[in-house]
Every structure is written in C-alpha cells, then in structure tokens.
Amino acid sequence: MRTDRTQKYKLGFHLTRNNRITFLTGAGISAESGIATFRGESGLWEKVDVEKVATPEGFAENPKRAWEWYDSRRTTMKQCKPNKAHDTIAKLEKAGYDVVVITQNIDNFHRDSGSENVIELHGNIWYVRCTRGCGVWEDRTAPMPSLPPLCACGSIIRPHVVWFGEMLDESIVGAAYQRLFDTDLCVVVGTSGVVYPAAGFAEMAKANGAYVVEVNLERTPISSYADESHFGKAGEVLPVLFSEYIKSRADEKNI
Ligand code: OAD
C-alpha cells in the first residue's frame, strides 16, 4: 500500500497571514545536502577531537591543526548546496509570511536558499577575523592557499565561528530571545537539542505561548514538550507541512 505523505506529515497548527513563524535549525537540516552532523555514530565529533579543533585553547596550541579541519569543512561546503528543507523555509518567507530563522549552523545555506531574516548563533564559516582585532570579513577561498592564513598585520586569522568555551555574541542572542518571546509557531528542525543556549529556545518559545513543532529523524529532549513531532528527513517533511500554505499565499499575491 502506498503511504500518503500528506497524511503522514500534517501541521496541527492552522497558519494565518499574521502568524510569526520561527525556525530553529541545527546540523540535521543540512544533512541531506551532504554535510555531516556532529553527533551519532557517523557524527563529526566521533572522528575529530573537539577540544583540538573547536576550542580557543586547541586553536592557540596549534592553529594549523584547527584550520586544517575548518579548511576541509569549507571545501566540502563549497561543493554542497541547500536542500528542499532550506528552500521551503525561504519560500514561506518569499510568499509573505513573517519568518525568522535562528540557526546553529555555520554553512550559510539559509541565506544561500533565499532566507533573509537569519540569526546565526554560532557564526558563519565563510567569515574570518583577525585574532589581533583588525576586523571581520567574508572570505570564500577554499582550500586556503596556506594554513593558518595571516592577516595583513601579520597576525593569525581565525574562522568567525563560536567555539566551545566562548560566549555567543550578546546582540545576536538578544535578537533571538526577542523573537522567541513573540512567536506563534516555532519549528525546530534537525537539532539534537543538547547545546545551550539554543537547546532551551523552543521551551522558552512554548512558555511564551508558541506552538512547537519538531522535525527530526528521532526523538530528542525537545520531543517531550513539543506539541507535535514529525520523525523523518527535513527535506521530505517540511515541504509537506508547508507547501499548501506557500501555494495559497503565492496564489493570493498574484491576484
Ligand atoms: P547534532 O549533530 O547534535 O544533531 C543533529 C540532529 O539532526 C540529530 O538529532 C539528528 O537526529 C537530526 N538529523 C539528522 N539528519 C536529519 C535529517 N535529514 N532531517 C532531520 N533531522 C536530521 O547537531 P546540532 O544539534 O546542530 O556547535 O548541534 C548543535 C551544536 O553542537 C552545533 O552547532 C555545534 C555542535 O557541537 C559548535 O560547534 C559550537
């Protein structure tokens, strides 16, 4: 018997034109693009020592070693592109809904797919900054000609991402909190929900009245309080949940 996907994944929240929708995304949304997630059997943290590549101490001890890992990630990401899950979120915004994406991902795929309201909690792999403070700038060179790359001032350049043990940018977290206090629908996609502060965001939104929807391959701590959980691939679930809403709004705009 054929499975009717529209039956399998159905949004239990009736979306209206005035609703504020917030997507909270993690590594799982980019898995179908070919980017490995962090946890689980084939997760990145099983293959590489997080202390050595994603902490300020690891970078200070051996910047070349840390950069080799980021350089290989940049090279992989350059070859990949956003998938249907990113595209669905971008289309929802383009159709005229009030959509904000709060992401833990550094791959830039939300912006690449056309989302404009994106809050990047953990930075962006295509930005780098001088460790002496000359500034932050976009750099899409991959692979880098030499590692670690150096600034014009002679200091080492680092990826503009947040490492374990570092504070998140206050203004960015502030913008995320503000949105979470003022959200009708909060859709959490592809995160294991274990790294704070992001892991607490959906619960915060729920405490402020939001309807929480989770999309993941498996149960997470978020499943225990989500209003609904859809277990499946983000690139398959999100289009089914939102296509009708995107279509009806796009049709309306054409009238
Ligand atoms: P994780 O690797 O911890 O979790 C990925 C989640 O995505 C898991 O719950 C998977 O079940 C789910 N998943 C995998 N493929 C999926 C698919 N196709 N569709 C839907 N869900 C899928 O990644 P994050 O939760 O993003 O931080 O990790 C949070 C933070 O921990 C990262 O930003 C990173 C990491 O260490 C830093 O590096 C600071």
mmCIF file of C-alpha atoms and ligand atoms in Angstrom:
data_model
loop_
_atom_site.group_PDB
_atom_site.id
_atom_site.type_symbol
_atom_site.label_atom_id
_atom_site.label_comp_id
_atom_site.label_asym_id
_atom_site.label_seq_id
_atom_site.Cartn_x
_atom_site.Cartn_y
_atom_site.Cartn_z
ATOM 1 C CA MET A 1 0.000 0.000 0.000
ATOM 2 C CA ARG A 2 1.316 3.481 -0.846
ATOM 3 C CA THR A 3 1.958 5.835 2.022
ATOM 4 C CA ASP A 4 0.142 9.095 1.610
ATOM 5 C CA ARG A 5 2.785 11.596 2.708
ATOM 6 C CA THR A 6 0.273 14.390 3.175
ATOM 7 C CA GLN A 7 -1.480 12.156 5.714
ATOM 8 C CA LYS A 8 1.756 11.181 7.372
ATOM 9 C CA TYR A 9 3.013 14.722 7.930
ATOM 10 C CA LYS A 10 0.298 17.231 8.694
ATOM 11 C CA LEU A 11 0.692 20.512 10.513
ATOM 12 C CA GLY A 12 -1.627 20.613 13.504
ATOM 13 C CA PHE A 13 -1.482 24.402 13.587
ATOM 14 C CA HIS A 14 -3.580 26.485 11.240
ATOM 15 C CA LEU A 15 -1.257 29.107 9.828
ATOM 16 C CA THR A 16 -2.686 32.540 9.095
ATOM 17 C CA ARG A 17 -1.155 35.535 7.348
ATOM 18 C CA ASN A 18 -0.399 37.329 10.630
ATOM 19 C CA ASN A 19 1.370 34.481 12.381
ATOM 20 C CA ARG A 20 5.007 34.864 13.352
ATOM 21 C CA ILE A 21 6.932 31.736 12.463
ATOM 22 C CA THR A 22 10.368 30.959 13.886
ATOM 23 C CA PHE A 23 12.510 28.090 12.656
ATOM 24 C CA LEU A 24 15.239 26.803 14.957
ATOM 25 C CA THR A 25 17.647 24.783 12.882
ATOM 26 C CA GLY A 26 20.604 22.518 13.538
ATOM 27 C CA ALA A 27 23.004 20.321 11.606
ATOM 28 C CA GLY A 28 20.268 17.836 10.618
ATOM 29 C CA ILE A 29 18.697 20.310 8.186
ATOM 30 C CA SER A 30 21.890 20.268 6.118
ATOM 31 C CA ALA A 31 22.429 16.502 6.303
ATOM 32 C CA GLU A 32 20.596 15.914 3.025
ATOM 33 C CA SER A 33 22.891 18.495 1.412
ATOM 34 C CA GLY A 34 25.832 16.233 2.239
ATOM 35 C CA ILE A 35 27.086 17.946 5.402
ATOM 36 C CA ALA A 36 27.724 15.541 8.270
ATOM 37 C CA THR A 37 26.028 16.168 11.616
ATOM 38 C CA PHE A 38 28.020 16.359 14.858
ATOM 39 C CA ARG A 39 26.583 13.592 16.998
ATOM 40 C CA GLY A 40 25.633 9.990 16.457
ATOM 41 C CA GLU A 41 27.625 7.098 15.052
ATOM 42 C CA SER A 42 28.962 8.828 11.958
ATOM 43 C CA GLY A 43 28.959 12.294 13.541
ATOM 44 C CA LEU A 44 31.892 14.679 13.168
ATOM 45 C CA TRP A 45 32.697 14.591 16.881
ATOM 46 C CA GLU A 46 33.356 10.835 16.597
ATOM 47 C CA LYS A 47 36.111 11.500 14.072
ATOM 48 C CA VAL A 48 37.839 14.570 15.392
ATOM 49 C CA ASP A 49 38.825 15.768 18.854
ATOM 50 C CA VAL A 50 36.522 18.686 19.584
ATOM 51 C CA GLU A 51 38.999 20.099 22.135
ATOM 52 C CA LYS A 52 41.660 20.375 19.434
ATOM 53 C CA VAL A 53 39.626 21.976 16.684
ATOM 54 C CA ALA A 54 36.724 23.823 18.287
ATOM 55 C CA THR A 55 38.038 25.468 21.443
ATOM 56 C CA PRO A 56 40.151 28.616 21.891
ATOM 57 C CA GLU A 57 42.763 26.511 23.709
ATOM 58 C CA GLY A 58 43.018 23.984 20.873
ATOM 59 C CA PHE A 59 43.412 26.805 18.349
ATOM 60 C CA ALA A 60 46.054 28.604 20.437
ATOM 61 C CA GLU A 61 48.016 25.367 20.839
ATOM 62 C CA ASN A 62 48.030 24.538 17.142
ATOM 63 C CA PRO A 63 46.232 26.936 14.774
ATOM 64 C CA LYS A 64 47.308 24.974 11.690
ATOM 65 C CA ARG A 65 45.665 21.804 13.007
ATOM 66 C CA ALA A 66 42.403 23.595 13.764
ATOM 67 C CA TRP A 67 42.480 25.397 10.412
ATOM 68 C CA GLU A 68 43.049 22.142 8.509
ATOM 69 C CA TRP A 69 39.733 20.938 9.862
ATOM 70 C CA TYR A 70 37.895 24.187 9.048
ATOM 71 C CA ASP A 71 39.546 24.296 5.625
ATOM 72 C CA SER A 72 38.300 20.789 4.839
ATOM 73 C CA ARG A 73 34.815 21.742 6.053
ATOM 74 C CA ARG A 74 34.872 24.877 3.881
ATOM 75 C CA THR A 75 35.975 22.792 0.897
ATOM 76 C CA THR A 76 33.146 20.292 1.457
ATOM 77 C CA MET A 77 30.550 23.018 1.972
ATOM 78 C CA LYS A 78 31.644 24.793 -1.199
ATOM 79 C CA GLN A 79 30.672 21.655 -3.125
ATOM 80 C CA CYS A 80 27.257 21.340 -1.454
ATOM 81 C CA LYS A 81 24.093 23.357 -1.740
ATOM 82 C CA PRO A 82 20.882 23.977 0.205
ATOM 83 C CA ASN A 83 18.197 21.290 0.025
ATOM 84 C CA LYS A 84 14.401 21.237 -0.044
ATOM 85 C CA ALA A 85 14.157 21.960 3.669
ATOM 86 C CA HIS A 86 16.099 25.239 3.369
ATOM 87 C CA ASP A 87 14.156 26.050 0.196
ATOM 88 C CA THR A 88 10.785 25.514 1.866
ATOM 89 C CA ILE A 89 11.655 27.939 4.669
ATOM 90 C CA ALA A 90 12.857 30.529 2.148
ATOM 91 C CA LYS A 91 9.712 30.109 0.035
ATOM 92 C CA LEU A 92 7.496 30.610 3.082
ATOM 93 C CA GLU A 93 9.206 33.957 3.696
ATOM 94 C CA LYS A 94 9.042 34.907 -0.003
ATOM 95 C CA ALA A 95 5.318 34.065 -0.012
ATOM 96 C CA GLY A 96 4.843 36.856 2.533
ATOM 97 C CA TYR A 97 4.834 35.122 5.899
ATOM 98 C CA ASP A 98 6.675 36.617 8.841
ATOM 99 C CA VAL A 99 9.542 34.108 9.083
ATOM 100 C CA VAL A 100 12.743 34.259 11.117
ATOM 101 C CA VAL A 101 15.360 31.516 11.117
ATOM 102 C CA ILE A 102 17.532 31.059 14.192
ATOM 103 C CA THR A 103 20.262 28.650 13.224
ATOM 104 C CA GLN A 104 23.157 26.918 14.946
ATOM 105 C CA ASN A 105 24.605 26.151 11.523
ATOM 106 C CA ILE A 106 27.560 27.990 10.060
ATOM 107 C CA ASP A 107 27.133 26.806 6.459
ATOM 108 C CA ASN A 108 25.219 29.863 5.151
ATOM 109 C CA PHE A 109 22.652 27.595 3.446
ATOM 110 C CA HIS A 110 19.643 29.518 4.753
ATOM 111 C CA ARG A 111 20.871 32.713 3.127
ATOM 112 C CA ASP A 112 22.002 30.817 0.012
ATOM 113 C CA SER A 113 18.471 29.487 -0.409
ATOM 114 C CA GLY A 114 16.987 32.979 -0.138
ATOM 115 C CA SER A 115 16.008 33.418 3.525
ATOM 116 C CA GLU A 116 16.630 36.995 4.587
ATOM 117 C CA ASN A 117 15.799 37.005 8.277
ATOM 118 C CA VAL A 118 18.511 34.731 9.586
ATOM 119 C CA ILE A 119 20.063 34.821 13.047
ATOM 120 C CA GLU A 120 23.331 32.860 13.067
ATOM 121 C CA LEU A 121 24.048 31.883 16.657
ATOM 122 C CA HIS A 122 27.362 30.133 16.062
ATOM 123 C CA GLY A 123 28.825 32.392 13.376
ATOM 124 C CA ASN A 124 29.464 31.687 9.712
ATOM 125 C CA ILE A 125 32.234 29.593 8.211
ATOM 126 C CA TRP A 126 32.625 31.985 5.249
ATOM 127 C CA TYR A 127 33.650 34.811 7.554
ATOM 128 C CA VAL A 128 37.067 35.099 9.140
ATOM 129 C CA ARG A 129 38.562 37.534 11.605
ATOM 130 C CA CYS A 130 41.983 38.733 12.681
ATOM 131 C CA THR A 131 42.969 37.458 16.109
ATOM 132 C CA ARG A 132 44.538 40.860 16.845
ATOM 133 C CA GLY A 133 41.291 42.700 16.106
ATOM 134 C CA CYS A 134 41.679 44.105 12.572
ATOM 135 C CA GLY A 135 38.090 43.123 11.855
ATOM 136 C CA VAL A 136 35.768 40.514 10.368
ATOM 137 C CA TRP A 137 35.396 39.913 6.653
ATOM 138 C CA GLU A 138 33.891 37.461 4.184
ATOM 139 C CA ASP A 139 36.318 35.043 2.559
ATOM 140 C CA ARG A 140 35.180 32.174 0.356
ATOM 141 C CA THR A 141 38.647 30.880 -0.551
ATOM 142 C CA ALA A 142 38.632 27.112 -0.207
ATOM 143 C CA PRO A 143 41.013 25.494 0.104
ATOM 144 C CA MET A 144 43.123 28.267 1.656
ATOM 145 C CA PRO A 145 46.497 28.676 -0.098
ATOM 146 C CA SER A 146 48.371 28.374 3.214
ATOM 147 C CA LEU A 147 47.435 27.482 6.763
ATOM 148 C CA PRO A 148 46.954 29.163 9.094
ATOM 149 C CA PRO A 149 46.051 32.206 6.984
ATOM 150 C CA LEU A 150 47.595 35.511 8.047
ATOM 151 C CA CYS A 151 46.122 38.993 8.224
ATOM 152 C CA ALA A 152 47.858 41.959 6.561
ATOM 153 C CA CYS A 153 49.027 42.914 10.077
ATOM 154 C CA GLY A 154 50.865 39.580 10.366
ATOM 155 C CA SER A 155 48.538 38.033 12.956
ATOM 156 C CA ILE A 156 46.762 34.744 12.516
ATOM 157 C CA ILE A 157 43.258 34.810 11.082
ATOM 158 C CA ARG A 158 40.617 32.570 12.651
ATOM 159 C CA PRO A 159 37.224 31.356 11.450
ATOM 160 C CA HIS A 160 34.380 33.661 12.582
ATOM 161 C CA VAL A 161 32.584 30.865 14.411
ATOM 162 C CA VAL A 162 31.804 30.261 18.059
ATOM 163 C CA TRP A 163 33.901 27.621 19.781
ATOM 164 C CA PHE A 164 33.137 25.668 22.934
ATOM 165 C CA GLY A 165 34.032 27.781 25.950
ATOM 166 C CA GLU A 166 33.331 31.044 24.110
ATOM 167 C CA MET A 167 30.456 33.436 24.702
ATOM 168 C CA LEU A 168 27.880 33.917 21.989
ATOM 169 C CA ASP A 169 27.561 37.433 20.637
ATOM 170 C CA GLU A 170 25.233 39.245 23.068
ATOM 171 C CA SER A 171 23.371 41.215 20.427
ATOM 172 C CA ILE A 172 22.720 38.066 18.391
ATOM 173 C CA VAL A 173 21.404 36.117 21.387
ATOM 174 C CA GLY A 174 19.339 39.179 22.364
ATOM 175 C CA ALA A 175 17.729 39.258 18.918
ATOM 176 C CA ALA A 176 16.950 35.538 19.212
ATOM 177 C CA TYR A 177 15.332 35.951 22.656
ATOM 178 C CA GLN A 178 13.265 38.871 21.460
ATOM 179 C CA ARG A 179 11.886 36.803 18.610
ATOM 180 C CA LEU A 180 11.224 33.777 20.821
ATOM 181 C CA PHE A 181 9.104 35.907 23.143
ATOM 182 C CA ASP A 182 6.983 36.932 20.193
ATOM 183 C CA THR A 183 6.415 33.791 18.154
ATOM 184 C CA ASP A 184 3.208 31.946 17.282
ATOM 185 C CA LEU A 185 4.738 28.894 15.649
ATOM 186 C CA CYS A 186 8.188 27.547 16.497
ATOM 187 C CA VAL A 187 9.508 24.811 14.193
ATOM 188 C CA VAL A 188 12.611 23.011 15.437
ATOM 189 C CA VAL A 189 14.456 21.185 12.678
ATOM 190 C CA GLY A 190 17.389 18.777 12.845
ATOM 191 C CA THR A 191 18.922 19.529 16.199
ATOM 192 C CA SER A 192 19.774 17.094 18.973
ATOM 193 C CA GLY A 193 18.812 19.821 21.463
ATOM 194 C CA VAL A 194 21.807 19.392 23.741
ATOM 195 C CA VAL A 195 23.911 22.524 23.179
ATOM 196 C CA TYR A 196 22.831 25.615 25.119
ATOM 197 C CA PRO A 197 21.585 28.259 24.822
ATOM 198 C CA ALA A 198 19.914 27.053 21.595
ATOM 199 C CA ALA A 199 18.728 23.848 23.278
ATOM 200 C CA GLY A 200 16.472 25.921 25.553
ATOM 201 C CA PHE A 201 14.959 28.142 22.860
ATOM 202 C CA ALA A 202 11.940 26.034 21.885
ATOM 203 C CA GLU A 203 10.903 25.598 25.510
ATOM 204 C CA MET A 204 11.227 29.340 26.000
ATOM 205 C CA ALA A 205 9.018 29.986 22.965
ATOM 206 C CA LYS A 206 6.470 27.489 24.272
ATOM 207 C CA ALA A 207 6.431 29.153 27.691
ATOM 208 C CA ASN A 208 5.570 32.337 25.835
ATOM 209 C CA GLY A 209 2.643 30.777 24.033
ATOM 210 C CA ALA A 210 4.165 29.378 20.842
ATOM 211 C CA TYR A 211 3.007 26.129 19.277
ATOM 212 C CA VAL A 212 6.113 23.943 18.970
ATOM 213 C CA VAL A 213 6.675 21.568 16.068
ATOM 214 C CA GLU A 214 9.702 19.309 15.901
ATOM 215 C CA VAL A 215 11.147 17.730 12.757
ATOM 216 C CA ASN A 216 13.875 15.167 13.306
ATOM 217 C CA LEU A 217 14.833 11.614 12.401
ATOM 218 C CA GLU A 218 14.464 10.575 16.016
ATOM 219 C CA ARG A 219 13.234 11.605 19.445
ATOM 220 C CA THR A 220 15.187 14.332 21.244
ATOM 221 C CA PRO A 221 14.734 16.120 24.591
ATOM 222 C CA ILE A 222 12.511 18.562 22.667
ATOM 223 C CA SER A 223 10.026 15.764 21.816
ATOM 224 C CA SER A 224 8.888 15.629 25.441
ATOM 225 C CA TYR A 225 7.271 19.075 25.301
ATOM 226 C CA ALA A 226 6.753 19.711 21.562
ATOM 227 C CA ASP A 227 3.109 19.999 20.559
ATOM 228 C CA GLU A 228 3.888 17.681 17.681
ATOM 229 C CA SER A 229 6.930 15.810 16.389
ATOM 230 C CA HIS A 230 7.406 14.575 12.838
ATOM 231 C CA PHE A 231 10.001 11.874 12.502
ATOM 232 C CA GLY A 232 11.506 11.921 9.031
ATOM 233 C CA LYS A 233 14.005 13.745 6.838
ATOM 234 C CA ALA A 234 13.699 17.514 6.956
ATOM 235 C CA GLY A 235 13.836 17.728 3.152
ATOM 236 C CA GLU A 236 10.804 15.454 2.940
ATOM 237 C CA VAL A 237 8.793 16.655 5.924
ATOM 238 C CA LEU A 238 8.997 20.450 5.584
ATOM 239 C CA PRO A 239 7.686 20.652 2.006
ATOM 240 C CA VAL A 240 4.689 18.514 3.013
ATOM 241 C CA LEU A 241 3.951 20.592 6.118
ATOM 242 C CA PHE A 242 4.142 23.960 4.359
ATOM 243 C CA SER A 243 3.574 23.574 0.588
ATOM 244 C CA GLU A 244 -0.152 24.269 0.755
ATOM 245 C CA TYR A 245 0.390 27.428 2.791
ATOM 246 C CA ILE A 246 3.113 28.621 0.416
ATOM 247 C CA LYS A 247 0.954 27.929 -2.595
ATOM 248 C CA SER A 248 -2.198 29.574 -1.293
ATOM 249 C CA ARG A 249 -0.327 32.711 -0.253
ATOM 250 C CA ALA A 250 1.565 32.880 -3.552
ATOM 251 C CA ASP A 251 -1.749 32.499 -5.441
ATOM 252 C CA GLU A 252 -3.259 35.283 -3.337
ATOM 253 C CA LYS A 253 -0.350 37.588 -4.138
ATOM 254 C CA ASN A 254 -0.876 37.029 -7.865
ATOM 255 C CA ILE A 255 -4.498 38.163 -7.736
HETATM 256 P P1 OAD B 1 23.741 17.351 16.160
HETATM 257 O O1 OAD B 1 24.695 16.599 15.306
HETATM 258 O O2 OAD B 1 23.963 17.317 17.619
HETATM 259 O O3 OAD B 1 22.262 16.819 15.895
HETATM 260 C C1 OAD B 1 21.763 16.673 14.593
HETATM 261 C C2 OAD B 1 20.312 16.249 14.700
HETATM 262 O O4 OAD B 1 19.781 16.202 13.391
HETATM 263 C C3 OAD B 1 20.089 14.867 15.319
HETATM 264 O O5 OAD B 1 19.078 14.978 16.304
HETATM 265 C C4 OAD B 1 19.644 14.007 14.132
HETATM 266 O O6 OAD B 1 18.711 13.012 14.506
HETATM 267 C C5 OAD B 1 18.996 15.042 13.238
HETATM 268 N N1 OAD B 1 19.003 14.718 11.807
HETATM 269 C C6 OAD B 1 19.973 14.120 11.069
HETATM 270 N N2 OAD B 1 19.651 14.069 9.781
HETATM 271 C C7 OAD B 1 18.428 14.640 9.672
HETATM 272 C C8 OAD B 1 17.537 14.889 8.575
HETATM 273 N N3 OAD B 1 17.838 14.546 7.309
HETATM 274 N N4 OAD B 1 16.372 15.510 8.840
HETATM 275 C C9 OAD B 1 16.033 15.859 10.111
HETATM 276 N N5 OAD B 1 16.829 15.669 11.170
HETATM 277 C C10 OAD B 1 18.013 15.063 10.965
HETATM 278 O O7 OAD B 1 23.702 18.846 15.610
HETATM 279 P P2 OAD B 1 23.209 20.173 16.339
HETATM 280 O O8 OAD B 1 22.047 19.902 17.219
HETATM 281 O O9 OAD B 1 23.063 21.200 15.307
HETATM 282 O O10 OAD B 1 28.282 23.694 17.869
HETATM 283 O O11 OAD B 1 24.460 20.510 17.234
HETATM 284 C C11 OAD B 1 24.442 21.696 17.982
HETATM 285 C C12 OAD B 1 25.819 22.275 18.067
HETATM 286 O O12 OAD B 1 26.721 21.272 18.560
HETATM 287 C C13 OAD B 1 26.438 22.665 16.727
HETATM 288 O O13 OAD B 1 26.068 23.952 16.318
HETATM 289 C C14 OAD B 1 27.905 22.591 17.001
HETATM 290 C C15 OAD B 1 27.903 21.264 17.717
HETATM 291 O O14 OAD B 1 28.972 20.965 18.515
HETATM 292 C C16 OAD B 1 29.518 24.202 17.815
HETATM 293 O O15 OAD B 1 30.381 23.774 17.071
HETATM 294 C C17 OAD B 1 29.729 25.330 18.761
#
